[in-house]
mmCIF file of C-alpha atoms in Angstrom:
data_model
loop_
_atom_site.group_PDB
_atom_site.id
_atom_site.type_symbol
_atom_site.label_atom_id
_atom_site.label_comp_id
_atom_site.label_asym_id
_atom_site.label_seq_id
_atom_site.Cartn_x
_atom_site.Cartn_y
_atom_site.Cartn_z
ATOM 1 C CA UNK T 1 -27.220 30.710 26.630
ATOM 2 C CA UNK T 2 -24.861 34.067 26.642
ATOM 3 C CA UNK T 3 -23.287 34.791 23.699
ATOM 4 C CA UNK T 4 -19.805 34.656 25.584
ATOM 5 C CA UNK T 5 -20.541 30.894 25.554
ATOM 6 C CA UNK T 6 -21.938 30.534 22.430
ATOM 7 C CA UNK T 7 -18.695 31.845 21.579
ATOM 8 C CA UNK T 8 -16.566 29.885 23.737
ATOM 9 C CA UNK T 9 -18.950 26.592 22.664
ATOM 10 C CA UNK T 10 -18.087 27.265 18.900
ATOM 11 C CA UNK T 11 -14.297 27.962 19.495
ATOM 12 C CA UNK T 12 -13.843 24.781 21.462
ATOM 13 C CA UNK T 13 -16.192 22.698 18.924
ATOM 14 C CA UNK T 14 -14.103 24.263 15.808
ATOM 15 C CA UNK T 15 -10.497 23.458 18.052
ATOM 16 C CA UNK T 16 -11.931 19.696 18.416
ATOM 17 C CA UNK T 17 -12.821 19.161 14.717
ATOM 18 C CA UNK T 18 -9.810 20.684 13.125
ATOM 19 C CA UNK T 19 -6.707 20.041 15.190
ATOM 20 C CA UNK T 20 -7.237 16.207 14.460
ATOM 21 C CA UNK T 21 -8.106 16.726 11.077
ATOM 22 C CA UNK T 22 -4.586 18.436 10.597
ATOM 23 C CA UNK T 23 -2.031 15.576 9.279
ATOM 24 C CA UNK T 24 0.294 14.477 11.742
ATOM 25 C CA UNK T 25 4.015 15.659 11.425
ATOM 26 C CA UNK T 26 5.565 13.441 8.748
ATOM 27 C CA UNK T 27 9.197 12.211 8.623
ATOM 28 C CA UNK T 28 11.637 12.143 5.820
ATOM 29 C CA UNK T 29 11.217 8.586 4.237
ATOM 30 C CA UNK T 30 13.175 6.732 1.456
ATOM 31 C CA UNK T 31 11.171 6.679 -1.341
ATOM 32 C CA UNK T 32 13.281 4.553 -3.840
ATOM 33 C CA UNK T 33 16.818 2.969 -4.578
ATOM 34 C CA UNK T 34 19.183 2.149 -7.372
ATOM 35 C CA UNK T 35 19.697 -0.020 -7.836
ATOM 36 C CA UNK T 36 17.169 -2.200 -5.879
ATOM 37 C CA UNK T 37 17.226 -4.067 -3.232
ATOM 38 C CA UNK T 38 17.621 -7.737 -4.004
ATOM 39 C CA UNK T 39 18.359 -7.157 -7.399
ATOM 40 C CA UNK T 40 21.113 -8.694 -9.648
ATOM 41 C CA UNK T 41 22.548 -6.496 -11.947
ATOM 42 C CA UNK T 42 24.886 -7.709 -14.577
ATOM 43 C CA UNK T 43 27.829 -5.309 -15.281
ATOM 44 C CA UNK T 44 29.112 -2.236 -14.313
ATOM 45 C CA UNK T 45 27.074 0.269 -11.594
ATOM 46 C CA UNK T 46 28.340 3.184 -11.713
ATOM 47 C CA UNK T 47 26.515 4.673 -8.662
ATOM 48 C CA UNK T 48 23.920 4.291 -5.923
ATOM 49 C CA UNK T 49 21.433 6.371 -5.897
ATOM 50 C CA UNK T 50 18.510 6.835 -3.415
ATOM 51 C CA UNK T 51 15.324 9.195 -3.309
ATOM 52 C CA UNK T 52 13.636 10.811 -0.480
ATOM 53 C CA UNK T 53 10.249 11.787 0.211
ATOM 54 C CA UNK T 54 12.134 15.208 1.368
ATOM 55 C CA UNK T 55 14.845 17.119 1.182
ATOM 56 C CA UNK T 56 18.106 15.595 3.154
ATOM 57 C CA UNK T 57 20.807 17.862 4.316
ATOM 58 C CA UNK T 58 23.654 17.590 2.382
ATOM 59 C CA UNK T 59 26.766 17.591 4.745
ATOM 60 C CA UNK T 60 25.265 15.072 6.859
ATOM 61 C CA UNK T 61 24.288 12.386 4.326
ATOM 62 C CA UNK T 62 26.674 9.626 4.228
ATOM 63 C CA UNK T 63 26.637 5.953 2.076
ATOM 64 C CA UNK T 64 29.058 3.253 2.449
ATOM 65 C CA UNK T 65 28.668 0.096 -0.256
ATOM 66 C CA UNK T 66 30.402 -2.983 0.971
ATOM 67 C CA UNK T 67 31.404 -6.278 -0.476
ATOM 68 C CA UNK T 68 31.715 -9.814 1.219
ATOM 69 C CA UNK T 69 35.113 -8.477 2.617
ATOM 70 C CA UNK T 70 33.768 -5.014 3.978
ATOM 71 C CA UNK T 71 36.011 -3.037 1.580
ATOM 72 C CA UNK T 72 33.922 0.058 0.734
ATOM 73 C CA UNK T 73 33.515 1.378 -2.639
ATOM 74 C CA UNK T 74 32.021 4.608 -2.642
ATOM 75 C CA UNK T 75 34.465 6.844 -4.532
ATOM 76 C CA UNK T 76 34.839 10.247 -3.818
ATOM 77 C CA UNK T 77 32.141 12.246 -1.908
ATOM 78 C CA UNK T 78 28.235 11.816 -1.870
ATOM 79 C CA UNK T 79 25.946 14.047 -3.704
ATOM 80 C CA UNK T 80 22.799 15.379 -2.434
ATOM 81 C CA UNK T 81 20.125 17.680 -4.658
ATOM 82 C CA UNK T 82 17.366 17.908 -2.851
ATOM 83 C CA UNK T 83 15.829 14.634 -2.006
ATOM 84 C CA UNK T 84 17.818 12.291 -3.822
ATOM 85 C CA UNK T 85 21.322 11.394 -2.618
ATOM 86 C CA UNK T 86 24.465 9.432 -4.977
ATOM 87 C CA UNK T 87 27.314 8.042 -3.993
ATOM 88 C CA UNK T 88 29.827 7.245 -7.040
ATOM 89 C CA UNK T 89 30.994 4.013 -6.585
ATOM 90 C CA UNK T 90 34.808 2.680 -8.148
ATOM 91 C CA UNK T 91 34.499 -0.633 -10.645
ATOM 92 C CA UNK T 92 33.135 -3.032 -8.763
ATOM 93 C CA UNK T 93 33.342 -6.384 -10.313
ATOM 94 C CA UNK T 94 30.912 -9.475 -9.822
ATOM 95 C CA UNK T 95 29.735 -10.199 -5.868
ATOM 96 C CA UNK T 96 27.322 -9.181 -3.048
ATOM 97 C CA UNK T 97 26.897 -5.840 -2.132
ATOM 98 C CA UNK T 98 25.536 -4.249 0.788
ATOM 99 C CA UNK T 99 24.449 -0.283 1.099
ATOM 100 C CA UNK T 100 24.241 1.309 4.061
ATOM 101 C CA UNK T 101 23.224 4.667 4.428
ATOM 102 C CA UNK T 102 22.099 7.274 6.666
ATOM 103 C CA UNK T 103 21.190 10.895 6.096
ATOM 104 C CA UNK T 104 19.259 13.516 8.210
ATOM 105 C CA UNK T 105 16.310 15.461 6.737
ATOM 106 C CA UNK T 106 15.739 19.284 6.441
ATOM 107 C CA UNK T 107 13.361 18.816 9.812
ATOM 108 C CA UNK T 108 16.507 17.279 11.700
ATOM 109 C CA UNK T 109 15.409 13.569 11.748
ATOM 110 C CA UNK T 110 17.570 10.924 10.597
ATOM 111 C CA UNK T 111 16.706 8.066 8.360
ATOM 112 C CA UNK T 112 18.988 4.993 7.902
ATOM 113 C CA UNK T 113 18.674 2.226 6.003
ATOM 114 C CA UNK T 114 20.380 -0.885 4.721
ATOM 115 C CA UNK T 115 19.766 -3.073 1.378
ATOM 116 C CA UNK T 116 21.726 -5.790 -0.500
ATOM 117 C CA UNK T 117 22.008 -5.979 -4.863
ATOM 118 C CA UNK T 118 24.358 -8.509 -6.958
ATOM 119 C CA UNK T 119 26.739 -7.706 -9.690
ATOM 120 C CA UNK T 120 26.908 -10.623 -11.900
ATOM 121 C CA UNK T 121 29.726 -10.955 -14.761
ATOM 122 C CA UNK T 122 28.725 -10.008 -18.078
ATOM 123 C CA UNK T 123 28.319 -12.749 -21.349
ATOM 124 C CA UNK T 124 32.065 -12.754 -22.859
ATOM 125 C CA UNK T 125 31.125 -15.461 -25.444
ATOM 126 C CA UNK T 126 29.028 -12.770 -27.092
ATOM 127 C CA UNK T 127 25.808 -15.020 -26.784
ATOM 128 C CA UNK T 128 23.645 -12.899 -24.849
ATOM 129 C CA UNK T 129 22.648 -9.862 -25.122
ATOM 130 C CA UNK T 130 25.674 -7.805 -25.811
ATOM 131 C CA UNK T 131 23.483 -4.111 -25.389
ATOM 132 C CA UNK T 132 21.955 -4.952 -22.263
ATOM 133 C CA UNK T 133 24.951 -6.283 -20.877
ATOM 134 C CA UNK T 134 26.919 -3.389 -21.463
ATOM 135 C CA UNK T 135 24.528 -1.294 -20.437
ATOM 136 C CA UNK T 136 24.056 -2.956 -17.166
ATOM 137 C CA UNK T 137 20.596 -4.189 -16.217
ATOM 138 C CA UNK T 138 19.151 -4.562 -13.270
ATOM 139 C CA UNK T 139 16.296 -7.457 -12.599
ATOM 140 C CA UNK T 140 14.862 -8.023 -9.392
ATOM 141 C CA UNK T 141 15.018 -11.912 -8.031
ATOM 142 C CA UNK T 142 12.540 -13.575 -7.526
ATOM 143 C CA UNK T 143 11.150 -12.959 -3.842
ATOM 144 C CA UNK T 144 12.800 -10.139 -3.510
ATOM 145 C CA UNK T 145 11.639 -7.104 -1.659
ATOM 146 C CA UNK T 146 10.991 -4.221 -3.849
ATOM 147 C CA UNK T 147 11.865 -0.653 -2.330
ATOM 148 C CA UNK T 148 9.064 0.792 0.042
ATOM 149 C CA UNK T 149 7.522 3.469 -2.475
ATOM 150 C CA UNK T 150 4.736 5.850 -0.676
ATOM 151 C CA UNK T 151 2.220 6.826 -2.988
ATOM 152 C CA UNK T 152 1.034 9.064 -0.746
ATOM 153 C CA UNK T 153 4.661 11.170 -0.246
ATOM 154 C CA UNK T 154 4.621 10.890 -3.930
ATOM 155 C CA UNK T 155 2.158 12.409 -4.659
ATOM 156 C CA UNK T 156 1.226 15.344 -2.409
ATOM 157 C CA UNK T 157 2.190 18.603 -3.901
ATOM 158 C CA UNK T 158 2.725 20.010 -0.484
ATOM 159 C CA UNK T 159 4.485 18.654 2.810
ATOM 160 C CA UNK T 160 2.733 17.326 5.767
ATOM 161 C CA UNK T 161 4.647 19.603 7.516
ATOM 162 C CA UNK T 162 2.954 22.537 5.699
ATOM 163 C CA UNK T 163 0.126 22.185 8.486
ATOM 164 C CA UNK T 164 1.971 22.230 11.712
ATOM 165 C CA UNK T 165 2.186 26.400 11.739
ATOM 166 C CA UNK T 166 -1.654 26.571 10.970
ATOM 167 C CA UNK T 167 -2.738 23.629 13.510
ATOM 168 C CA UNK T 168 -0.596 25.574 16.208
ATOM 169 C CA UNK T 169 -2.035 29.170 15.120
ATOM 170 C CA UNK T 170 -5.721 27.128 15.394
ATOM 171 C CA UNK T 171 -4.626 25.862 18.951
ATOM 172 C CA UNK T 172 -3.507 28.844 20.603
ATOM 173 C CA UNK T 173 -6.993 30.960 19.539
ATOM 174 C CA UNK T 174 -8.946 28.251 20.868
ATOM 175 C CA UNK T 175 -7.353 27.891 24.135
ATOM 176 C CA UNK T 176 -6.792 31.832 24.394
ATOM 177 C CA UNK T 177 -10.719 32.293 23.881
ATOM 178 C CA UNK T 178 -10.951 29.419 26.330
ATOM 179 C CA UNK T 179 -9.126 31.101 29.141
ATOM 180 C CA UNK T 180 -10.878 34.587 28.306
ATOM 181 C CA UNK T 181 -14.307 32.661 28.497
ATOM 182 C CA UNK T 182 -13.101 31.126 31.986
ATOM 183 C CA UNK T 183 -11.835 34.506 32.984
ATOM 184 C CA UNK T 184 -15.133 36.243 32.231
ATOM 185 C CA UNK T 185 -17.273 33.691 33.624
ATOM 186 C CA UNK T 186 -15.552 34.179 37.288
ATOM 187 C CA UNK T 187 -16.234 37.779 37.214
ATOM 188 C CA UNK T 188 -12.121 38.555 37.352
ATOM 189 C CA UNK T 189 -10.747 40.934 34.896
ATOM 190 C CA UNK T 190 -7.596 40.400 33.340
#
């Protein structure tokens, strides 16, 4: 074997174990909510707040919390610091709620959602407890679905997308020596 295909044999067996190995492109997901879906909260909540694995672009996030009538009560415009996105909401008093929201990531994808939470009344006989109450507690029910957490987003120190310059860069020097090797073995100069 020529060393012009020993080379070209290595570039294209190093190009077929490491472009796979590269993670694929991963999207901006929600990564948790307050308060949570299905929950019943008893009280006042003051806001709606929801995390992202990434960072969302802040003119183009947008929340709308409606009760059974479809009156919204975001007040006021919604915050975004990096990943994590709050919408103020006015008093709301005791009902359904539903949260819709949708908000496009720093890599130009959107991600939309929807969840439901209950605001019960407080205690006003002053048997329960009075703290927590005031406070305003939130307590998922029973069957409820708790908010899609990724571990895995969580936890990474670096993006996903970290890889796709490096995977490319890998790409292009394997199929540059490929053509040079197909080049060279047809006798044709470049």
């Amino acid at each position: 074997m020529t060393p012009r295909r020993l080379v070209g044999l290595l570039l294209g067996m190093f190009g077929l174990l490491v472009l796979p190995a590269a993670p694929a492109l991963a999207h901006t997901e929600q990564v948790s909510v307050s308060p949570a879906p299905g929950s019943s909260t008893t009280g006042s909540v003051p806001a709606v707040e929801i995390d992202f694995s990434d960072e969302v672009l802040p003119g183009l996030a947008r929340v709308v919390v409606r009760d059974a009538r479809g009156h919204d009560h975001v007040a006021g415009r919604i915050a975004v610091l990096g990943g994590r996105v709050s919408a103020r909401l006015e008093d709301i008093g005791p009902g359904r709620y539903r949260v819709d929201y949708r908000v496009v990531a720093d890599d130009g994808h959107p991600v939309t959602g929807t969840y439901r939470f209950r605001v019960t009344a407080a205690p006003t006989d002053g048997t329960a407890g009075t703290d927590e109450a005031a406070a305003g507690t939130a307590t998922s029910a029973p069957g409820a679905p708790t908010p899609p957490v990724e571990a895995a987003a969580a936890g990474r120190s670096a993006s996903a997308r970290d890889w796709g310059f490096p995977a490319l860069l890998v790409g292009v020097v394997v199929l540059s020596g490929a053509a040079r090797w197909r080049v060279a073995r047809r006798g044709v100069r470049p």
